[in-house]
Short mmCIF file of C-alpha atoms and ligand atoms in Angstrom, two decimals:
data_model
loop_
_atom_site.label_atom_id
_atom_site.label_comp_id
_atom_site.label_asym_id
_atom_site.label_seq_id
_atom_site.Cartn_x
_atom_site.Cartn_y
_atom_site.Cartn_z
CA MET A 1 125.56 73.35 29.38
CA ASP A 2 128.68 75.00 28.16
CA ILE A 3 128.10 77.52 25.41
CA PRO A 4 131.40 79.28 24.65
CA ILE A 5 131.39 83.06 24.92
CA LEU A 6 133.83 84.81 22.60
CA LEU A 7 135.88 87.63 24.14
CA CYS A 8 137.00 90.66 22.11
CA LYS A 9 138.94 92.91 24.50
CA ASP A 10 138.72 96.68 24.43
CA GLU A 11 142.20 98.08 23.95
CA GLN A 12 141.35 101.74 24.58
CA LYS A 13 140.54 101.72 28.24
CA LYS A 14 138.30 104.43 29.66
CA PRO A 15 139.32 105.83 33.05
CA ILE A 16 137.45 104.32 36.01
CA PRO A 17 135.60 107.05 37.95
CA GLU A 18 136.27 107.72 41.64
CA ASP A 19 133.66 106.16 43.97
CA SER A 20 132.67 109.64 45.15
CA GLU A 21 131.78 110.75 41.60
CA LEU A 22 129.34 107.92 40.88
CA VAL A 23 125.88 108.88 39.68
CA PHE A 24 123.23 106.21 39.02
CA GLY A 25 123.22 104.97 35.43
CA LYS A 26 125.53 107.54 33.81
CA THR A 27 128.87 105.76 33.48
CA PHE A 28 129.37 102.43 31.73
CA THR A 29 132.29 100.03 31.81
CA ASN A 30 134.59 99.02 28.93
CA HIS A 31 132.76 95.90 27.81
CA MET A 32 129.28 94.56 27.12
CA PHE A 33 127.82 91.14 26.47
CA PHE A 34 125.99 90.83 23.16
CA MET A 35 124.20 88.18 21.13
CA HIS A 36 121.56 88.30 18.43
CA TYR A 37 118.60 86.14 17.54
CA ASN A 38 117.65 85.15 14.04
CA ASP A 39 116.75 81.95 12.19
CA SER A 40 114.90 81.04 15.42
CA LYS A 41 117.98 80.87 17.58
CA TRP A 42 120.40 82.89 19.69
CA GLN A 43 123.67 83.34 17.80
CA ASN A 44 127.27 84.05 18.61
CA PRO A 45 127.33 85.04 22.32
CA ARG A 46 130.23 87.44 22.77
CA ILE A 47 131.81 90.04 25.01
CA ILE A 48 132.73 93.11 23.01
CA PRO A 49 133.96 96.64 23.71
CA TYR A 50 131.09 98.84 24.96
CA GLN A 51 129.75 100.55 21.85
CA PRO A 52 126.69 102.10 20.19
CA PHE A 53 124.50 100.05 17.80
CA GLU A 54 123.60 101.04 14.34
CA MET A 55 119.83 100.70 13.91
CA ASP A 56 117.53 101.04 10.96
CA PRO A 57 114.91 103.76 11.61
CA ALA A 58 112.24 101.13 10.89
CA CYS A 59 113.59 98.82 13.60
CA ALA A 60 110.59 97.30 15.43
CA VAL A 61 111.57 98.28 18.98
CA LEU A 62 111.62 101.96 18.04
CA HIS A 63 107.95 101.84 17.03
CA TYR A 64 106.10 99.31 19.15
CA SER A 65 108.40 99.03 22.20
CA GLN A 66 108.84 95.28 22.07
CA GLU A 67 111.59 95.26 24.69
CA ILE A 68 112.28 93.85 28.14
CA PHE A 69 115.02 94.35 30.68
CA GLU A 70 116.38 93.30 34.03
CA GLY A 71 118.19 95.07 36.85
CA MET A 72 120.62 93.43 39.24
CA LYS A 73 123.82 94.18 41.13
CA ALA A 74 127.31 92.87 41.81
CA PHE A 75 128.94 93.72 45.14
CA ARG A 76 132.57 93.74 46.22
CA HIS A 77 132.98 91.77 49.46
CA PRO A 78 135.53 92.48 52.21
CA ASP A 79 137.67 89.59 50.84
CA ASP A 80 137.71 91.45 47.48
CA THR A 81 135.62 88.83 45.68
CA ILE A 82 132.80 90.05 43.45
CA ASN A 83 129.35 88.54 44.11
CA LEU A 84 125.99 88.65 42.35
CA PHE A 85 122.71 88.67 44.27
CA ARG A 86 120.20 85.97 43.21
CA PRO A 87 120.94 86.10 39.44
CA TYR A 88 118.85 82.99 38.66
CA GLU A 89 115.80 84.90 39.89
CA ASN A 90 116.50 87.57 37.27
CA ALA A 91 116.93 84.89 34.60
CA GLU A 92 113.58 83.42 35.53
CA ARG A 93 111.82 86.78 35.55
CA MET A 94 113.36 87.82 32.22
CA ASN A 95 111.83 84.70 30.69
CA LEU A 96 108.42 85.54 32.19
CA SER A 97 108.68 89.03 30.70
CA ALA A 98 109.78 87.48 27.37
CA GLU A 99 106.73 85.25 27.31
CA ARG A 100 104.34 88.16 27.95
CA MET A 101 105.97 90.26 25.21
CA CYS A 102 106.22 87.40 22.65
CA MET A 103 110.00 87.40 22.73
CA PRO A 104 112.38 84.42 22.69
CA LYS A 105 113.43 82.85 25.97
CA LEU A 106 117.01 82.67 27.16
CA ASN A 107 118.80 79.66 28.52
CA LYS A 108 119.02 80.55 32.23
CA ASP A 109 122.53 79.14 32.63
CA LEU A 110 123.73 81.13 29.64
CA PHE A 111 122.08 84.27 31.08
CA VAL A 112 123.96 83.87 34.37
CA LYS A 113 127.20 82.82 32.65
CA ALA A 114 127.07 85.84 30.34
CA ILE A 115 126.73 88.12 33.37
CA ILE A 116 129.48 86.39 35.32
CA GLU A 117 131.88 86.60 32.39
CA VAL A 118 131.26 90.21 31.46
CA VAL A 119 131.47 91.30 35.12
CA ARG A 120 134.71 89.34 35.44
CA VAL A 121 136.24 91.14 32.45
CA ASP A 122 135.39 94.54 33.99
CA LYS A 123 135.78 93.58 37.60
CA GLU A 124 138.07 96.44 38.51
CA TRP A 125 135.04 98.66 37.83
CA VAL A 126 133.15 97.24 40.83
CA PRO A 127 133.51 100.06 43.38
CA LYS A 128 134.69 99.53 46.96
CA SER A 129 133.11 102.22 49.15
CA PRO A 130 130.09 101.47 51.36
CA GLY A 131 126.80 101.88 49.49
CA THR A 132 128.39 101.36 46.06
CA SER A 133 127.99 98.45 43.64
CA LEU A 134 128.03 97.54 39.97
CA TYR A 135 124.56 97.83 38.44
CA ILE A 136 123.88 95.26 35.70
CA ARG A 137 121.32 95.89 32.98
CA PRO A 138 120.43 92.88 30.78
CA THR A 139 118.15 94.03 27.94
CA MET A 140 116.38 92.41 24.98
CA ILE A 141 115.04 94.43 22.05
CA ALA A 142 113.18 93.62 18.82
CA SER A 143 115.71 94.37 16.09
CA GLU A 144 113.88 93.43 12.89
CA THR A 145 113.43 96.16 10.28
CA TYR A 146 109.68 95.95 9.81
CA LEU A 147 106.72 98.21 10.54
CA GLY A 148 104.00 95.55 10.56
CA LEU A 149 102.52 94.83 13.99
CA ARG A 150 103.60 91.33 14.95
CA PRO A 151 106.39 89.87 17.09
CA SER A 152 109.79 90.56 15.56
CA ASN A 153 111.75 87.68 14.05
CA GLU A 154 115.08 89.17 15.19
CA TYR A 155 116.34 90.35 18.57
CA TYR A 156 119.39 91.74 20.33
CA PHE A 157 120.22 90.69 23.85
CA PHE A 158 122.90 92.68 25.63
CA VAL A 159 124.23 93.27 29.13
CA ILE A 160 125.75 96.60 30.11
CA LEU A 161 127.38 97.49 33.43
CA SER A 162 127.37 100.72 35.40
CA PRO A 163 129.22 101.44 38.66
CA VAL A 164 126.81 103.15 41.06
CA GLY A 165 126.82 104.94 44.39
CA TYR A 166 123.75 105.42 46.55
CA PHE A 167 120.65 105.51 44.34
CA PHE A 168 119.27 108.38 46.39
CA LYS A 169 121.74 111.23 46.56
CA ASP A 170 121.25 111.79 50.27
CA GLY A 171 121.84 108.13 51.16
CA PHE A 172 119.72 106.18 53.63
CA LYS A 173 117.24 108.90 54.51
CA PRO A 174 113.47 108.80 54.23
CA THR A 175 112.00 109.92 50.94
CA LYS A 176 108.61 111.51 50.25
CA ALA A 177 105.97 109.79 48.17
CA TYR A 178 102.95 111.12 46.29
CA VAL A 179 99.91 108.87 45.89
CA ALA A 180 98.70 109.08 42.28
CA THR A 181 94.92 109.37 42.33
CA GLU A 182 94.33 110.05 38.62
CA ASN A 183 96.67 108.10 36.36
CA VAL A 184 97.52 104.44 36.84
CA ARG A 185 100.64 102.40 36.09
CA ALA A 186 99.08 99.04 35.28
CA THR A 187 95.72 97.37 34.78
CA PRO A 188 94.51 93.80 35.33
CA GLY A 189 95.33 91.91 32.13
CA GLY A 190 97.92 94.50 31.14
CA THR A 191 101.70 94.25 31.24
CA GLY A 192 102.37 95.49 34.79
CA GLU A 193 104.13 92.33 35.89
CA ALA A 194 106.56 92.34 32.94
CA LYS A 195 109.72 94.43 33.05
CA THR A 196 109.00 96.13 29.73
CA GLY A 197 109.86 99.72 28.77
CA GLY A 198 106.35 100.98 28.07
CA ASN A 199 105.34 100.50 31.71
CA TYR A 200 107.91 103.09 32.73
CA ALA A 201 107.27 105.62 29.97
CA GLY A 202 103.66 105.69 31.18
CA THR A 203 104.71 106.71 34.70
CA LEU A 204 106.73 109.76 33.70
CA TYR A 205 103.84 112.22 33.48
CA GLU A 206 102.55 111.71 37.01
CA THR A 207 106.08 111.40 38.41
CA GLN A 208 107.00 114.76 36.94
CA LYS A 209 103.92 116.31 38.54
CA ALA A 210 104.86 114.76 41.89
CA LYS A 211 108.46 115.99 41.62
CA ASP A 212 107.28 119.52 40.91
CA LEU A 213 105.36 119.35 44.22
CA GLY A 214 108.45 118.11 46.07
CA TYR A 215 107.77 114.35 46.05
CA PRO A 216 110.52 112.29 44.39
CA GLN A 217 108.46 109.08 44.37
CA VAL A 218 104.97 108.04 43.29
CA ILE A 219 102.77 105.36 44.85
CA TRP A 220 100.40 103.84 42.28
CA LEU A 221 96.87 102.68 43.07
CA ASP A 222 94.83 99.97 41.39
CA SER A 223 93.11 100.93 38.15
CA LEU A 224 89.57 99.83 39.00
CA GLU A 225 88.84 101.53 42.32
CA ARG A 226 91.85 103.86 42.79
CA LYS A 227 91.99 102.56 46.31
CA TYR A 228 94.33 99.60 46.67
CA ILE A 229 98.09 100.15 46.71
CA ASP A 230 100.07 98.61 43.84
CA GLU A 231 103.68 99.80 44.11
CA GLY A 232 106.12 102.58 43.20
CA SER A 233 107.27 103.31 39.63
CA ALA A 234 110.25 100.97 39.84
CA MET A 235 110.06 99.64 43.39
CA ASN A 236 107.65 97.55 45.45
CA ILE A 237 106.30 98.84 48.75
CA ILE A 238 106.01 97.44 52.27
CA PHE A 239 104.21 98.91 55.30
CA VAL A 240 104.72 98.12 58.99
CA VAL A 241 101.42 98.02 60.89
CA ASP A 242 101.39 96.92 64.54
CA ASP A 243 104.97 95.67 64.03
CA GLU A 244 103.96 93.29 61.20
CA LEU A 245 104.86 93.67 57.53
CA TYR A 246 102.20 94.21 54.87
CA THR A 247 102.68 94.29 51.11
CA PRO A 248 100.24 93.93 48.21
CA PRO A 249 99.94 90.45 46.66
CA LEU A 250 101.30 89.69 43.16
CA ILE A 251 98.05 89.88 41.24
CA GLY A 252 99.39 90.71 37.79
CA THR A 253 99.64 94.49 38.03
CA ILE A 254 102.73 94.43 40.26
CA LEU A 255 106.28 93.66 39.22
CA PRO A 256 107.45 90.60 41.21
CA GLY A 257 110.50 92.19 42.80
CA ILE A 258 113.42 90.07 43.94
CA THR A 259 114.15 92.55 46.73
CA ARG A 260 110.50 92.29 47.82
CA LYS A 261 110.74 88.51 47.88
CA SER A 262 114.09 88.59 49.70
CA VAL A 263 112.91 91.08 52.32
CA LEU A 264 109.79 88.99 53.02
CA GLU A 265 111.93 85.84 53.38
CA LEU A 266 114.43 87.68 55.54
CA ALA A 267 111.70 89.17 57.74
CA GLU A 268 110.10 85.76 58.33
CA ASN A 269 113.53 84.36 59.12
CA LEU A 270 114.11 87.14 61.66
CA GLY A 271 110.78 86.40 63.36
CA TYR A 272 108.56 89.12 61.90
CA THR A 273 105.08 88.27 60.66
CA THR A 274 104.47 89.13 56.99
CA HIS A 275 101.23 89.53 55.07
CA GLU A 276 100.58 89.74 51.34
CA GLU A 277 97.18 91.33 51.06
CA MET A 278 95.24 94.13 49.35
CA LEU A 279 96.00 97.40 51.14
CA ASP A 280 93.38 100.15 51.06
CA ILE A 281 95.13 103.55 51.04
CA ASN A 282 92.26 105.11 53.03
CA VAL A 283 92.70 102.57 55.82
CA LEU A 284 96.48 103.00 55.79
CA ALA A 285 96.16 106.78 55.94
CA GLU A 286 94.07 106.38 59.11
CA GLN A 287 96.58 103.93 60.52
CA ILE A 288 99.40 106.39 59.89
CA LYS A 289 97.41 109.11 61.67
CA ASN A 290 96.74 107.00 64.74
CA ASN A 291 100.31 105.62 64.83
CA GLN A 292 99.38 102.04 64.03
CA CYS A 293 101.29 102.20 60.77
CA THR A 294 104.71 103.23 62.01
CA GLU A 295 106.97 102.51 59.05
CA ALA A 296 106.85 102.27 55.26
CA PHE A 297 109.57 101.59 52.71
CA PHE A 298 110.18 100.91 49.05
CA VAL A 299 112.14 97.83 47.98
CA GLY A 300 114.02 97.33 44.71
CA THR A 301 117.48 96.50 43.39
CA ALA A 302 118.50 100.02 42.43
CA ALA A 303 117.91 101.57 45.85
CA SER A 304 117.61 98.39 48.01
CA ILE A 305 115.43 99.60 50.93
CA THR A 306 114.25 103.19 50.87
CA PRO A 307 112.34 104.42 53.90
CA ILE A 308 109.30 106.64 53.32
CA GLY A 309 108.99 109.55 55.75
CA GLU A 310 105.97 111.28 54.29
CA ILE A 311 103.03 110.39 52.05
CA PHE A 312 100.89 112.90 50.19
CA PHE A 313 97.36 111.67 49.59
CA LYS A 314 94.35 113.74 48.52
CA GLN A 315 95.81 117.09 49.54
CA GLU A 316 96.94 115.83 52.93
CA ASN A 317 100.39 115.02 54.24
CA TYR A 318 100.92 111.94 56.37
CA THR A 319 104.20 111.86 58.28
CA ILE A 320 105.45 108.40 59.20
CA ASN A 321 107.56 107.89 62.33
CA GLY A 322 108.24 111.62 62.55
CA GLY A 323 109.98 111.44 59.17
CA GLU A 324 112.74 109.26 60.62
CA VAL A 325 113.94 105.78 59.65
CA GLY A 326 112.08 103.20 61.75
CA PRO A 327 113.73 100.31 63.66
CA ILE A 328 112.27 97.47 61.55
CA THR A 329 113.25 99.20 58.30
CA LYS A 330 116.76 99.68 59.68
CA HIS A 331 117.00 96.08 60.88
CA LEU A 332 115.95 94.66 57.49
CA TYR A 333 118.21 97.10 55.64
CA ASP A 334 121.25 96.14 57.73
CA GLU A 335 120.57 92.43 57.19
CA LEU A 336 119.92 92.70 53.45
CA ILE A 337 122.87 94.98 52.73
CA GLY A 338 125.01 92.89 55.09
CA ILE A 339 124.33 89.75 53.09
CA GLN A 340 124.71 91.49 49.72
CA THR A 341 128.02 93.07 50.66
CA GLY A 342 129.41 90.02 52.45
CA LYS A 343 129.53 91.54 55.93
CA ILE A 344 126.94 89.05 57.20
CA PRO A 345 127.31 85.35 56.25
CA ASP A 346 124.80 84.37 53.56
CA ARG A 347 122.60 81.79 55.31
CA PHE A 348 120.20 81.72 52.35
CA ASN A 349 122.71 80.93 49.59
CA TRP A 350 121.61 84.01 47.68
CA THR A 351 125.03 85.19 46.55
CA VAL A 352 126.85 83.82 43.49
CA LYS A 353 130.57 84.39 43.28
CA VAL A 354 131.93 85.91 40.06
CA GLY A 355 135.56 85.58 41.11
C1 LIG B 1 112.40 96.24 38.87
C2 LIG B 1 111.16 96.69 39.54
C3 LIG B 1 110.89 96.44 40.90
C4 LIG B 1 111.90 95.85 41.82
O1 LIG B 1 112.35 94.58 41.46
P1 LIG B 1 113.73 94.05 42.05
O2 LIG B 1 113.86 92.71 41.48
O3 LIG B 1 113.60 94.06 43.51
O4 LIG B 1 114.76 95.02 41.58
C5 LIG B 1 109.66 96.80 41.41
N1 LIG B 1 108.73 97.42 40.65
C6 LIG B 1 108.96 97.69 39.36
C7 LIG B 1 107.89 98.36 38.58
C8 LIG B 1 110.18 97.35 38.78
O5 LIG B 1 110.41 97.65 37.51
#
């Protein structure tokens, strides 16, 4: 497969921000990958200067949210090469999201090649300092001008790049999470396992409530019994009980995270026992109280591994490991970040060199 990608260079270069000024998702590089879909095929893959689109107000995505996206990162290694983390997994998942949302699939090799080439063009934007990386956002939107409710016949696919520092301002420190007992994120048969915009818009209300109470993160429960843990708003969740790892199974309401999958594989490789099973929040709350559940953390590309120091559930606070980062969380974090940043040799073949 060798589809040529046209390159139109940006002549007016924006200044590259200092690593210390990086804020998640605010600054974008000079170029973007772009292609459009009509006449039943993807057309004219190209790298162009980063720029706004012109859109008709009747454009389908603006009304019915037919859109999907991905999130992945490129890291600068000590030898100054730039490396992607498991990009074929993102290609695969984007196609699963596309299928659920009636959108056209992408050739997986073209998806990865597009990312490699656009990152290569802007590679001086990949920051160097510890904890920093280049966040990559592939996105597909329904671009047809039409208000009828049916899948669009036209799409845009684009990839934009944003240099990022630590996702959480305070770095690797435990966060606080609020268990949502009223609203839900996803339902069986819904779109929870697709990375599609509407899933996130629906979480804002409860998240805002949680933030006002001092909890930056929300833990979502299942929609039928409000009892089993699903995940966070944009991150999966793992608990350590009796020194073994527990995470909910992928039953359709949970986004199949690549970090989740990698951490489970890594944990098994390091000799930990892992379980994918339904987790009752009431049981976990008891286990936190009696010190059987000693650690909990979120997993996702944007923030990698984020320890949870405190959980708010039904008017009660549950402090985990005295609000400190636990040893298993730290071990897995060091291994995962080590592999991603090239400080630990990649024994899994997860990294793909950009150049
Ligand atoms: C993207 C996402 C995750 C994490 O997936 P990664 O592939 O690890 O980044 C988890 N949950 C939700 C809802 C997400 O959108």
